[in-house]
XYZ file of C-alpha atoms in Angstrom:
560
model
C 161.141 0.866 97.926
C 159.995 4.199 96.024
C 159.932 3.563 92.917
C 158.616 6.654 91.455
C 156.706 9.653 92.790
C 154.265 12.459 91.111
C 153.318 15.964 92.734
C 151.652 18.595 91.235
C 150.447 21.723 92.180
C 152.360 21.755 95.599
C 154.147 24.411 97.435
C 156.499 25.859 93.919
C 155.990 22.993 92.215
C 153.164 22.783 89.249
C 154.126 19.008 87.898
C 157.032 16.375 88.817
C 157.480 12.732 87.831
C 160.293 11.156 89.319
C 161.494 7.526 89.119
C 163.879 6.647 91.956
C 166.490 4.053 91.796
C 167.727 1.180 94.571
C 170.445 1.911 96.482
C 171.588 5.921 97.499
C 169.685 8.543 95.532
C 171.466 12.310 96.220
C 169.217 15.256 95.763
C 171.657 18.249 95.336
C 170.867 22.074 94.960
C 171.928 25.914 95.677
C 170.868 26.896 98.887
C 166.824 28.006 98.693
C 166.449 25.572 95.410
C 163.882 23.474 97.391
C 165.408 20.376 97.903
C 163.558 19.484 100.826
C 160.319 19.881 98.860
C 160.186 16.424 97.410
C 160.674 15.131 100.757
C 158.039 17.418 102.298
C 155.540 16.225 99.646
C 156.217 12.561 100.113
C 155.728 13.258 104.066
C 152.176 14.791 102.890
C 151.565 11.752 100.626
C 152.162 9.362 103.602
C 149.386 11.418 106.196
C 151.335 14.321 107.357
C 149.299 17.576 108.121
C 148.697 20.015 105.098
C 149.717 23.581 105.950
C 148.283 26.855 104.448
C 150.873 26.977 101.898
C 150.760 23.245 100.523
C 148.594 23.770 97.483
C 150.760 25.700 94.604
C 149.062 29.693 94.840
C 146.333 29.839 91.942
C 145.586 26.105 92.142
C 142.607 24.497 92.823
C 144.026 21.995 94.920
C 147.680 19.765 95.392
C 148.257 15.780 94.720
C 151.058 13.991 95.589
C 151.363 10.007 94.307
C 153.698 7.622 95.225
C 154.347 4.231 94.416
C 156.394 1.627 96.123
C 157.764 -1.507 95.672
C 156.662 -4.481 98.032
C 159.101 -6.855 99.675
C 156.728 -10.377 99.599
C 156.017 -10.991 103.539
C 157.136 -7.237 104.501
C 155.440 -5.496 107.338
C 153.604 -3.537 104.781
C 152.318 -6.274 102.544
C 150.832 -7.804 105.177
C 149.320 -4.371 106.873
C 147.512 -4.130 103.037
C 146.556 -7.754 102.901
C 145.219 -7.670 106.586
C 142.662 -4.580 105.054
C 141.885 -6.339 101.258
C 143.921 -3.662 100.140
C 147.047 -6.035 98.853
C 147.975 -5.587 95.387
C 150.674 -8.368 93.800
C 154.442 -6.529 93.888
C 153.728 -2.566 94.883
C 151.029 -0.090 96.216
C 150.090 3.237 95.505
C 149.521 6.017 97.685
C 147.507 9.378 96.490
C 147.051 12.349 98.808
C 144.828 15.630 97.562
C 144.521 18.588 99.057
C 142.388 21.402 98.078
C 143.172 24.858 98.215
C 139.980 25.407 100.749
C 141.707 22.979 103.239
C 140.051 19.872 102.488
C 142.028 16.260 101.973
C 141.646 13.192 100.990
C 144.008 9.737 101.090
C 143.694 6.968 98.767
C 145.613 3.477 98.974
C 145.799 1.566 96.236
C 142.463 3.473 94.762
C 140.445 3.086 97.803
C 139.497 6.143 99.901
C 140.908 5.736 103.549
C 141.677 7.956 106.561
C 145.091 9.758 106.914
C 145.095 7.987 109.680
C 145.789 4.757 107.650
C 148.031 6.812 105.130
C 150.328 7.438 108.376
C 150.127 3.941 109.204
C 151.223 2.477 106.215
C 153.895 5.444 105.649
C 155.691 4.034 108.943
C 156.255 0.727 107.494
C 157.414 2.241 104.001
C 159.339 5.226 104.996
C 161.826 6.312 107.814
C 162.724 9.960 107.510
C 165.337 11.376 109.680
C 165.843 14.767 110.170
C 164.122 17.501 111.462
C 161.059 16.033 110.101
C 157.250 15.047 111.584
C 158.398 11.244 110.471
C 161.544 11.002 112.665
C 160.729 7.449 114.222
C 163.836 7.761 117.005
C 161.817 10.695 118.599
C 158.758 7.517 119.592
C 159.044 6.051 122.531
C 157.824 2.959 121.427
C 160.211 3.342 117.912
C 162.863 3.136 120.599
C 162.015 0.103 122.525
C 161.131 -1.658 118.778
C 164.691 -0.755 117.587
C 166.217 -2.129 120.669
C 164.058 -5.436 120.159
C 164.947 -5.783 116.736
C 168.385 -5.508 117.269
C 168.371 -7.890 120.030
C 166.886 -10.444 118.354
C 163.772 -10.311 120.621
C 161.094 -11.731 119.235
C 160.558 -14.629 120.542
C 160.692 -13.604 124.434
C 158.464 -10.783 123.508
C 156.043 -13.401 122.079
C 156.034 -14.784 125.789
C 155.528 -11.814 127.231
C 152.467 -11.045 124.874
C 151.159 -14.178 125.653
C 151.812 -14.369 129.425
C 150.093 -11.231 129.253
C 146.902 -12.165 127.246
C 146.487 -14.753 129.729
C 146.930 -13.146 132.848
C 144.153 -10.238 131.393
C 141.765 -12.919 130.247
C 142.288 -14.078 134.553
C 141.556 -10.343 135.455
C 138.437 -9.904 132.883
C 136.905 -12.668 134.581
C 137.074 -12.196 138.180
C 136.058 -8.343 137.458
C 132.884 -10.022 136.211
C 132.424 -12.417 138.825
C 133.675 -9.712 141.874
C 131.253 -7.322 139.975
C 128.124 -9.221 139.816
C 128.335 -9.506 143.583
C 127.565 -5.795 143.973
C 124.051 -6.727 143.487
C 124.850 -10.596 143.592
C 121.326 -11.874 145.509
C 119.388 -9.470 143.013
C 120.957 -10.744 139.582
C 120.759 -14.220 141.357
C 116.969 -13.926 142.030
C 116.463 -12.353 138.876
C 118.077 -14.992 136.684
C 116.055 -17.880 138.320
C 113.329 -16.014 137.687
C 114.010 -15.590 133.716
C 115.529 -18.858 133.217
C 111.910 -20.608 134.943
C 110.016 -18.062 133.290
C 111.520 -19.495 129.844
C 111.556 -22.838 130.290
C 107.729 -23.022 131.149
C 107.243 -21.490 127.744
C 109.244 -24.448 126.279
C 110.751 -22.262 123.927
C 113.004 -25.125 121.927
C 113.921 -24.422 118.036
C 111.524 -27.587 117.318
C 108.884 -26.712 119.250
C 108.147 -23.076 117.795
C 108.361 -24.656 114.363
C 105.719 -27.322 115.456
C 103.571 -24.723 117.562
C 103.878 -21.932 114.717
C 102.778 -25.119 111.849
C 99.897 -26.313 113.782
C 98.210 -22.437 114.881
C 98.382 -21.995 111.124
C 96.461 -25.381 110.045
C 93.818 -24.477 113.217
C 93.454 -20.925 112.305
C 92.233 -21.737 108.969
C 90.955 -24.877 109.568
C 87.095 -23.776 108.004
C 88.885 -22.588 104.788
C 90.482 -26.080 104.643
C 87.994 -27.704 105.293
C 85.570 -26.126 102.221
C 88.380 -26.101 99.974
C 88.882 -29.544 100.180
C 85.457 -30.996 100.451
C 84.697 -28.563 97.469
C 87.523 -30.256 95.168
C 86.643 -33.598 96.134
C 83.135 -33.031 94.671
C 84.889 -31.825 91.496
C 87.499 -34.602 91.595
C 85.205 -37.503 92.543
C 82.400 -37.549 94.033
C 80.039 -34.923 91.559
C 78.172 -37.191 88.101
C 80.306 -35.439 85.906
C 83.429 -35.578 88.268
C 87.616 -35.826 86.628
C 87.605 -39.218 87.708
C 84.595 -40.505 86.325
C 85.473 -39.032 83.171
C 88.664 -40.389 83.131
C 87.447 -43.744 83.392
C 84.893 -43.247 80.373
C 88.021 -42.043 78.607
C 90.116 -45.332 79.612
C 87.522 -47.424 78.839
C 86.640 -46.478 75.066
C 90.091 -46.009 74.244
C 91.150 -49.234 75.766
C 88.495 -50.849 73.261
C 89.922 -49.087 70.304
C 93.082 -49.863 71.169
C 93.577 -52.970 68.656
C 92.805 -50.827 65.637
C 96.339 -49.136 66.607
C 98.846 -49.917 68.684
C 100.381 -46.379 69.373
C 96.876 -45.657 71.481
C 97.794 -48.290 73.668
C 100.726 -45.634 74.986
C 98.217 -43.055 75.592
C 95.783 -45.482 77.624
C 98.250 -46.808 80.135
C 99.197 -43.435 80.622
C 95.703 -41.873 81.286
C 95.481 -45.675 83.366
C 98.549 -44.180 85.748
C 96.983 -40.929 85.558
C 93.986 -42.374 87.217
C 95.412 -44.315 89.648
C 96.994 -40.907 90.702
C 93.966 -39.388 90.890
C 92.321 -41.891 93.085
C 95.355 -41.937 95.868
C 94.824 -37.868 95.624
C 91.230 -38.146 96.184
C 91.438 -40.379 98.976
C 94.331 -39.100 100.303
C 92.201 -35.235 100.004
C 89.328 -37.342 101.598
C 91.089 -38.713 104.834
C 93.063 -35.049 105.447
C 89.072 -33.259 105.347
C 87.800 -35.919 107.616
C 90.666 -35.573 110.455
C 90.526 -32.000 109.954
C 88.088 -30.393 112.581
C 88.138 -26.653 113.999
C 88.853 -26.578 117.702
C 88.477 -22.571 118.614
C 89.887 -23.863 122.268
C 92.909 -25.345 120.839
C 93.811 -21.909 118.660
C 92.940 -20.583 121.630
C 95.619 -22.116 123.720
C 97.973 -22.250 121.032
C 97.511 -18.072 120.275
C 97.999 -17.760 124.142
C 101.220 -19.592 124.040
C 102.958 -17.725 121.022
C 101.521 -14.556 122.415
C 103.744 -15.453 125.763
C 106.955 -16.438 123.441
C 106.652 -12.886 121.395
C 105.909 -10.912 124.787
C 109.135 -13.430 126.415
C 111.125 -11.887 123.343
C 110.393 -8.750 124.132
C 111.709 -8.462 127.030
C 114.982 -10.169 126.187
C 115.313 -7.806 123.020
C 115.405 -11.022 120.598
C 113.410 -12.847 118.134
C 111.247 -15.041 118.805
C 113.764 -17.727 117.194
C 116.675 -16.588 119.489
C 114.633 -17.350 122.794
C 115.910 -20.965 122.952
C 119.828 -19.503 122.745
C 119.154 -17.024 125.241
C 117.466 -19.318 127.332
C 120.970 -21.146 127.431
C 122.600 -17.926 127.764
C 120.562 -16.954 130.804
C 121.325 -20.518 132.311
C 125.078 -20.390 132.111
C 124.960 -17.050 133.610
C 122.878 -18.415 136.665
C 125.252 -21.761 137.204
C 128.372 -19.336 136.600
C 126.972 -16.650 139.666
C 125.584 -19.825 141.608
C 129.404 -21.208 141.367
C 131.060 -17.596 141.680
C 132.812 -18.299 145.287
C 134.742 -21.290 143.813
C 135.689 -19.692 140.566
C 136.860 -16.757 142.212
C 139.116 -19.044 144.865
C 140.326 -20.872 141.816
C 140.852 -17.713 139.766
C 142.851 -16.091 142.232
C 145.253 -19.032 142.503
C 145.357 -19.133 138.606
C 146.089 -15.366 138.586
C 148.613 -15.967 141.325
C 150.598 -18.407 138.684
C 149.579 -16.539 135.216
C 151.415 -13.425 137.438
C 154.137 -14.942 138.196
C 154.653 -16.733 134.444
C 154.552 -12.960 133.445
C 157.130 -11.440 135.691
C 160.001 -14.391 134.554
C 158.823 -14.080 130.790
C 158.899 -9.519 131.401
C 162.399 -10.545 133.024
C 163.677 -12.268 130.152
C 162.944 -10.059 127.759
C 164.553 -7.233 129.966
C 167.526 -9.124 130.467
C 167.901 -9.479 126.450
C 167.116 -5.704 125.779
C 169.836 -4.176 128.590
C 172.230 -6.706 126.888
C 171.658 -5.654 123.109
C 171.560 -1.811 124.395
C 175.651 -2.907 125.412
C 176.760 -4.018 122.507
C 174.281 -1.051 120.349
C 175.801 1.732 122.538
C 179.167 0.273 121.638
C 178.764 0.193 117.694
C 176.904 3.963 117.661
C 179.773 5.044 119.555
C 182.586 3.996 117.133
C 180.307 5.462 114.626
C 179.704 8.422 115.949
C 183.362 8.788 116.445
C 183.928 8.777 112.066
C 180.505 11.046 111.648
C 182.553 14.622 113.999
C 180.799 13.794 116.986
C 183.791 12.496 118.753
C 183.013 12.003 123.045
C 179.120 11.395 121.779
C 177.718 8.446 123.290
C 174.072 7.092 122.864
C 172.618 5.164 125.959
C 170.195 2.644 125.841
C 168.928 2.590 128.975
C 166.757 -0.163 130.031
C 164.311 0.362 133.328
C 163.297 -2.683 135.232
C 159.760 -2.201 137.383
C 158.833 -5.585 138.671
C 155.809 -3.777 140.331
C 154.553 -2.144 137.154
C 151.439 -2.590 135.804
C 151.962 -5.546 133.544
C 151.817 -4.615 129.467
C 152.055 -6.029 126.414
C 155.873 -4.770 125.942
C 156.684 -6.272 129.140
C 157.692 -4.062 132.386
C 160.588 -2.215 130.883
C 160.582 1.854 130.399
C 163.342 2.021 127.341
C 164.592 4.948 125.973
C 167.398 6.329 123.914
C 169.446 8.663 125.690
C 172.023 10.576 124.490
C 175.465 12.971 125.791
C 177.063 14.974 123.162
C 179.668 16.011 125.267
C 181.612 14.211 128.063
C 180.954 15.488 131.748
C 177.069 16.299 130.791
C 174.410 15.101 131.962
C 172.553 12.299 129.017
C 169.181 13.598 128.178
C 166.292 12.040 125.788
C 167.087 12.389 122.064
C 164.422 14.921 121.498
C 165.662 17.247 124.136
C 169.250 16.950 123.808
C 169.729 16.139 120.304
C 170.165 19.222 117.917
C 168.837 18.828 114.210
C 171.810 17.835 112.833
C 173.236 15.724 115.460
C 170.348 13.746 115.801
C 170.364 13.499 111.715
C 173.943 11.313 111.958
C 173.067 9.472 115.210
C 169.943 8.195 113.243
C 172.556 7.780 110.242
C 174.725 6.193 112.802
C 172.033 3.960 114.439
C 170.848 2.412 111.187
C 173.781 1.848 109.965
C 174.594 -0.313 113.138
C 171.377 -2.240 113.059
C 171.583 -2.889 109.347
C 172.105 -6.579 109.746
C 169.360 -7.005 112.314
C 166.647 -4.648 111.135
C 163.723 -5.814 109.472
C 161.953 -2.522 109.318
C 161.360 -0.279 106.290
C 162.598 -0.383 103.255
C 162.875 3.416 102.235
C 165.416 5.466 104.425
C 165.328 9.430 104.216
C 168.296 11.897 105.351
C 167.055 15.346 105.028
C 170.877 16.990 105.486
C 172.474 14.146 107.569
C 175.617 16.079 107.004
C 174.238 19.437 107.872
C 177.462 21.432 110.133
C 180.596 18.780 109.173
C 182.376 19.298 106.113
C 186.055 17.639 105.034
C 186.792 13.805 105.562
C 183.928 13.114 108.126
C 181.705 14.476 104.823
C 183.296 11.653 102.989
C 182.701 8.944 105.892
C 179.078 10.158 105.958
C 178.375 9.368 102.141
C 180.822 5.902 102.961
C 177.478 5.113 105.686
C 174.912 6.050 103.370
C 176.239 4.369 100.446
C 176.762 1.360 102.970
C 172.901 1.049 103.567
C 172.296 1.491 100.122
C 173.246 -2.114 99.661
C 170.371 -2.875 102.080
C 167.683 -0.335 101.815
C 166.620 2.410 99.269
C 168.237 5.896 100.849
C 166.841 9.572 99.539
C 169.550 11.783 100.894
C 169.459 15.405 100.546
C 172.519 16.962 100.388
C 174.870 19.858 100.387
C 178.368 18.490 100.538
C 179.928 16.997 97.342
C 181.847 14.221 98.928
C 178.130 12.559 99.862
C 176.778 13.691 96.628
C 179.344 11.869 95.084
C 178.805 8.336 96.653
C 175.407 8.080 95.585
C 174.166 5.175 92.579
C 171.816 7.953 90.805
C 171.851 11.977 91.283
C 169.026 14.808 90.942
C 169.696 18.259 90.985
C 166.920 20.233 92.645
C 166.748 23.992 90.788
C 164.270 26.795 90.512
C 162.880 28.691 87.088
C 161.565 31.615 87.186
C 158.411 31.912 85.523
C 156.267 35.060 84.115
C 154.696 35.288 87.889
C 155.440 32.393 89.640
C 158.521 30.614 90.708
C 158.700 26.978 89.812
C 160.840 24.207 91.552
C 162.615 21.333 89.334
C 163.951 18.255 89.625
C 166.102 16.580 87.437
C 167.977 12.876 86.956
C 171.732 13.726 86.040
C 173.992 12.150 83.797
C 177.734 11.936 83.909
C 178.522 14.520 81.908
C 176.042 16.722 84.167
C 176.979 15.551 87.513
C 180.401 16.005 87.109
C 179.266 19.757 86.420
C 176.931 19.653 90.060
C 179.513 18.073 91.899
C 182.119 20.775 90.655
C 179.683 23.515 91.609
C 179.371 21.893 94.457
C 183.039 21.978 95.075
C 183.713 25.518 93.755
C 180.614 28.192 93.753
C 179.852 30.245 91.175
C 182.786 30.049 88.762
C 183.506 26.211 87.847
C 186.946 25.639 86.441
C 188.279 22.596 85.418
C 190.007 21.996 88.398
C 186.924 21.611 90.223
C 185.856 19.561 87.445
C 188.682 16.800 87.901
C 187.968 16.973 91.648
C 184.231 15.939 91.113
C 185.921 13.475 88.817
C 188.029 12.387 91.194
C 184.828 11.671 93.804
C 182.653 10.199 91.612
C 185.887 7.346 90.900
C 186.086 7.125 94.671
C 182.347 6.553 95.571
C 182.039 3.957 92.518
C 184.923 2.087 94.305
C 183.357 1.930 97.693
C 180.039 0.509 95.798
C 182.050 -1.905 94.207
């Protein structure tokens, strides 16, 4: 949920901190006090498009902060965790806008695209009203809401995977119907590569081996001097290590009686020469089976020459030429086999099709069933919110002959009639502002038990054009998801107002040359004062003051 939001320098207003609470939170107001301001800067904070008049006039720039509260295993806990962006219990979401037109998004500190603030927003936030975030206007928000409510997931797992199948079928025999545009050609050319490879014997072992000995024959001369030169030095010279090693043994070992800590340092120097003699020999044998051999380097230069050039042409290191050589061979046996894999792909696809069609008419069957029993629930709904006669209308189009999808092979859409004897229509087109505000209201409300969506739920003026008892019902449905979601409504009417678990009164102050927008958590004492203005206009008496009384009793007992 929200748990608390900061703007400043946006639109009218220089600085706000708000802490929301759970359940219904009312945001009340005179007409013009900006009420819908907090809602348009959250909609900015979540990647909607800054206008000319978002950053506050005289400000370098606007920034809008929210932070919400994560459900563990919610939609959005896993989007973050999917990106390294998880934190443990909440996430916070930082929009700026500068007064030369430039943004910038941040989640959770890190710079991202609004692109990702938009994603994110949709699994926070739902916004209905006549707002850029009203999900019911998405096709694909439709046929989600429908699945959700049916219960769906599990034949639109077998759908997704009927279909993941049946396109891994299709990618193949594209390949394999493709290559035999210029089948012969790749063919020839393939054989070609894969001899041309293997006659350069390119195995991991053998460029190790062929690299090692071109580098003992190429400087074969310089071994050879180096090591006849320290043999001299080591042995073989009058004055060489080992013959003065000896001399040292020797007189020491004489000595030795006189103390018997030198006899430590003699068997050492004893060990030491024994060392030295292995070495020496061991020096002596590797200079004597060392020889140059310009016609070996030769033939080995020749050969690595061939491997780099080989590389070259496949656009790999030398290293990678044995992988590519098995590359280039599976290719060849795949084209070489390409008649029977297609034959057998074809029958595959035949079956994989087929698979898809029962698992796309399974999950259509489900849908036109749970659009039944939705329509039915809206309608009664509807019926309480003044829009007696409404009806909404799942409908639920069945194209066995589509292209196969993902979603299956099901068009769905919400339509709607306002008005028995016309014609239903798509929500967007049908649908006033207001009327699609309390068939969102009314749609939520009946999908409450099955909905697994967001956990934030906005109502810009859900009660916008009813007034009297079906004002009351519409703060009874509000209040009613309250007990499952967090619900900003924005309000006019005091019987909504009233049903709400926390209040803030939206108001403007006028400044030396600005005007400034407010926002304030009420009280008792002061809500009972809102609510009677509400009720009464200008002049509140305290009749108008036992009325708000009087609501506020009410929408505590419905809470209850």
């Amino acid at each position: 949920m929200l748990k608390a939001i900061h703007i400043r320098d946006f639109a009218i207003v220089a600085e706000l901190d708000l802490e929301l609470g759970e359940g219904m939170n009312a945001l009340t107001g005179e007409t013009g006090a900006g009420k819908s301001i907090l809602l348009d800067a959250l909609g900015l904070c979540l990647g909607d498009r800054a206008t000319a008049d978002t950053v506050r006039p005289g400000a370098e720039r606007a920034e809008i902060s929210a932070v919400f509260e994560l459900a563990p295993g919610s939609a959005a806990a896993q989007w973050l965790a999917e990106r390294e962006m998880a934190a443990e219990e909440e996430v916070a979401i930082r929009r700026v806008v500068q007064a030369q037109g430039r943004s910038r998004g941040y989640i959770n500190g890190v710079p991202v695209a609004l692109r990702m603030l938009r994603e994110l927003g949709e699994l926070l936030v739902d916004i209905h009203g006549q707002h850029a975030h009203q999900s019911l206007l998405r096709p694909a928000a439709q046929r989600a809401l429908l699945d959700a409510y049916a219960g769906a997931e599990g034949e639109r797992g077998a759908v997704r995977e009927a279909y993941q199948r049946l396109t891994a079928i299709d990618r193949e025999i594209g390949e394999l119907e493709g290559a035999g545009q210029g089948y012969e050609e790749r063919l020839e050319l393939l054989r070609h590569q894969v001899e041309e490879l293997e006659a350069a014997e390119p195995s991991s072992e053998g460029i190790a081996a062929l690299e090692a000995e071109h580098q003992r024959l190429a400087h074969a001369d310089e071994l050879i001097r180096t090591a006849h030169s320290q043999l001299q030095a080591l042995s073989d010279d009058e004055g060489a290590a080992q013959a003065a090693l000896g001399r040292a043994i020797r007189e020491l070992g004489e000595r030795r009686h006189l103390d018997a800590a030198l006899g430590e340092a003699v068997d050492l120097l004893e060990t030491a020469l024994a060392h030295l003699e292995e070495g020496c020999q061991t020096l002596r044998g590797f200079a004597d089976g060392l020889e140059s051999d310009p016609q070996r380097l030769a033939e080995l230069e020749q050969r690595i020459a061939n491997l780099r050039d080989l590389a070259r042409k496949h656009h790999v290191a030398v290293e990678a030429l044995p992988q590519t050589l098995e590359q280039l061979r599976a290719e060849r046996h795949r084209l070489e086999n390409a008649g029977e894999r297609l034959e057998q792909l074809r029958a595959e696809r035949g079956e994989a099709l087929a698979a898809y069609q029962r698992a796309a008419a399974a999950l259509s069957s489900v849908r036109a069933a749970a659009g039944e029993r939705l329509a039915a629930a809206v309608g009664e709904l509807l019926g309480e919110l003044g829009m007696a006669g409404a009806e909404l209308i799942p409908a639920v189009e069945h194209d066995p002959d589509a292209q196969p999808g993902p979603e299956g092979l099901d068009r769905v859409e919400l339509r709607v009639r306002t008005n028995p004897g016309q014609p239903a229509g798509p929500l967007s087109k049908v649908a006033s502002g207001g009327e699609l505000s309390r068939l969102g209201l009314a749609i939520q409300v009946a999908t409450v038990a099955q909905s697994q969506g967001v956990a934030t739920l906005v109502f810009d003026e859900a009660d916008a054009g009813i007034g009297g008892a079906v004002a009351e019902v519409v703060g009874r449905l509000l209040s009613t998801l309250g007990q499952r979601y967090q619900v900003l409504c924005v309000t006019h009417l005091p019987q909504v107002a009233a049903q709400a678990a926390h209040h803030f009164q939206v108001h403007k102050a006028q400044g030396e040359a600005q005007t400034h927008a407010r926002v304030a958590p009420l009280a008792e004492p002061e809500r009972i004062e809102e609510i009677a203005r509400m009720l009464g206009g200008l002049e509140i008496t305290d009749h108008e003051r036992g009325a708000a009384r009087e609501l506020l009793e009410r929408g505590r007992g419905s809470r209850a």
